[in-house]
Amino acid sequence: MLSNINLADIRSFVLIIQLGNFTKAAEALNVSRSHVSRQISQLEAQMGVTLLLRTTRTLKLTDAGKVFFQRCEQALNDIDQALLAAVDNVDQIRGLIKVNSVGGYLGEEIIAPIATEFMKQHPNVAIQLEFSSHRVDLVEEQFDIAFRMGKLEDSGFIARKLIEVKMGTLASPDYLANKPKITHPKELVHHQCLTGSVKKWNFMNAESGQHVEIPLTGHLQCKNGRVLVKGALHGNGIIRVPHIYCLNELEKGELVEVFDDWKVPSVDFSVLYHRDQYQPKRLKLFIEFVTHYFEHKLTNKEFTQ
C-alpha cells in the first residue's frame, strides 16, 4: 500500500503543519477544506498510522507525525528546488525573487538600489520587495531572501553576515542642555526615549567591559528609523539607531552621543536564505551580487564611523 501513496497527499500534510491548520492549507492549494481533510485521512489509512490529533479547535502532531513531517518537509523542499534547477534556463536568468528586508535607511537607500541595479543587469528577473522588521519565516511567508539586523536564531537557513553596523545612543544638544548629565544607562528611565522594535537597550562599558540591559517604554514608539531621527532632532528625546541613519546630522552636531563611557555593541546586518542544494541561478547570482556590493561598493566608513 505504501507504494500507492499519492505525493499530493503528502504535500497537503506538510502544508497543513507549516500553515497551522486545514483552512489555510486549503486556501493555499485552492481546494476545499473537506478535500484536504480527505487527503489526510487517506494518507493515514494507507500508512496505518495516526499523523494528526485534531479537534474543532486544536491540531497536534503525534510522535509518528513529527518524524514524518520533518523528513517530508526537507524531502519536498529538495524536490521543489531540483525541479526549479532543472527547468531554469541555463543561458538565461529569469523568474521572480521574493525579498523581505528591514525598512528605513538600510531597506530604502541600500537594499532597494541593489535590487533595481540587479534587475537592470538581468531584465528577465522580477523582484518583489517588502519591508518589515519582524522575524520572518521564509517558508511560511514564501520569501526567497531576507535581510535582517541583529543576532539571528538558528532556523535551518543560511545567514551570511554582510557588515557590522555601528550603533549610537543619540540626542539633540537642545534636549541634553536642560538635563543633568547622564552618566549611566539606568538613568534613561527618567528621560524621554524614542524606541523602535527593540524595547530593551543593551550597553557595554568601554573601560570595565560591564554589560547592562535597560527595559524602556518609549515616549514615542515607531519602527521607522527616519521617524526616530526626526523626533530626536526636534528635541523629543533619546534614540538608539545605527549611525548610518544620521551621518549628516552627526557631522553637523545636530545629534550627539549621550554617553562618554557606555557604548552600544555593533549589530550584524545579514542576508538570510534557504539552505538549498538546488538553488535557482537567479537566486545564486542575486546573493553573489549583494555580497559583492557590500564588499566593494559600500565603504566601512558608512557603517562604522
Steps between C-alpha positions, in 0.01 A plus 500: 500500500785740570598498133153636414522805722430821310773764518229768496364364830845530655533857370166589657605346832824701507320822404243453778776485760691795350190722492346374824157377391291335228327820391818692413640197318180462299510869406865475394420193286178656367294197604230443760577427864314169470728400212810558712342311788431201272861508382630468857254226587602311187869547577460372857294202383760400240786537748314335785603773749343809653690812397275772644285528810231750410194652660291798398748729677838330513743326270787296640758269343544152637854373554478316167363816340792709627758267347304472175460878472867578563622260237231579245542877532867476413439241228229708333715810517781309329257380232370854440848646476613219271206570272580871495862432425408257224268740322709810560637609165875442497571801279237741627440638848127541553219470751379661824706566815299575815701717739419619852713765670508733794373837388632848574839606368639148453197379307422812300847640431707182470295184434254666260778644276676161504178335381441753224862479380476120487178523297669744262773244436250212476181640339323160505511491881214649704548592867226525759642712784320538833612688811434380855693463825342188651668161502413360160432134421631444148295183453162611634520851355649369174801730475820394324732740684481723808728775634513537877690682773613346826562148623310242297367182657599171341203435275641249257577776249832649395581840652790681333632802685541796266636769732505626856292809568613750764221601737465817703297639789423847373314818583495862391717750691182697578345200675812431705566866586220521754563159658757376754791321329415132448780279631338153516243322276271439801431874502323469164178395675471860621525637144286509189618218277382436146494126430463274199447124505767448770366589846802379700815703435834327558816688593865418566740707705803583285742478794369223728323289238189490722173427319159638601153463348240771552127436425332814366151617415538740213365854526461452126484147357560449129681231302613749235852632563440821304215590735719441806777720359257782424353469848845535656583796277188675630618452857244233584744264671775240474527242222707190430559461126777406256736791431437449129144629552626846591859556380435858387330590827793357698755691290307825547464443876121496475509164679762394755589192699335494842772297675876529516578159651199285410480360149239305307649179355516500121227302325542253215307562178447166324333340202291192580403239243400137455754224544434361153719256314318583175477876506362678193767694315320832550525459879865395490589803288295738714671380820841536332400847375396609850818366658721671239311828548562504874865397461595744226246780456425596859779646709551397860483866591132504413426237762772527764575868551 
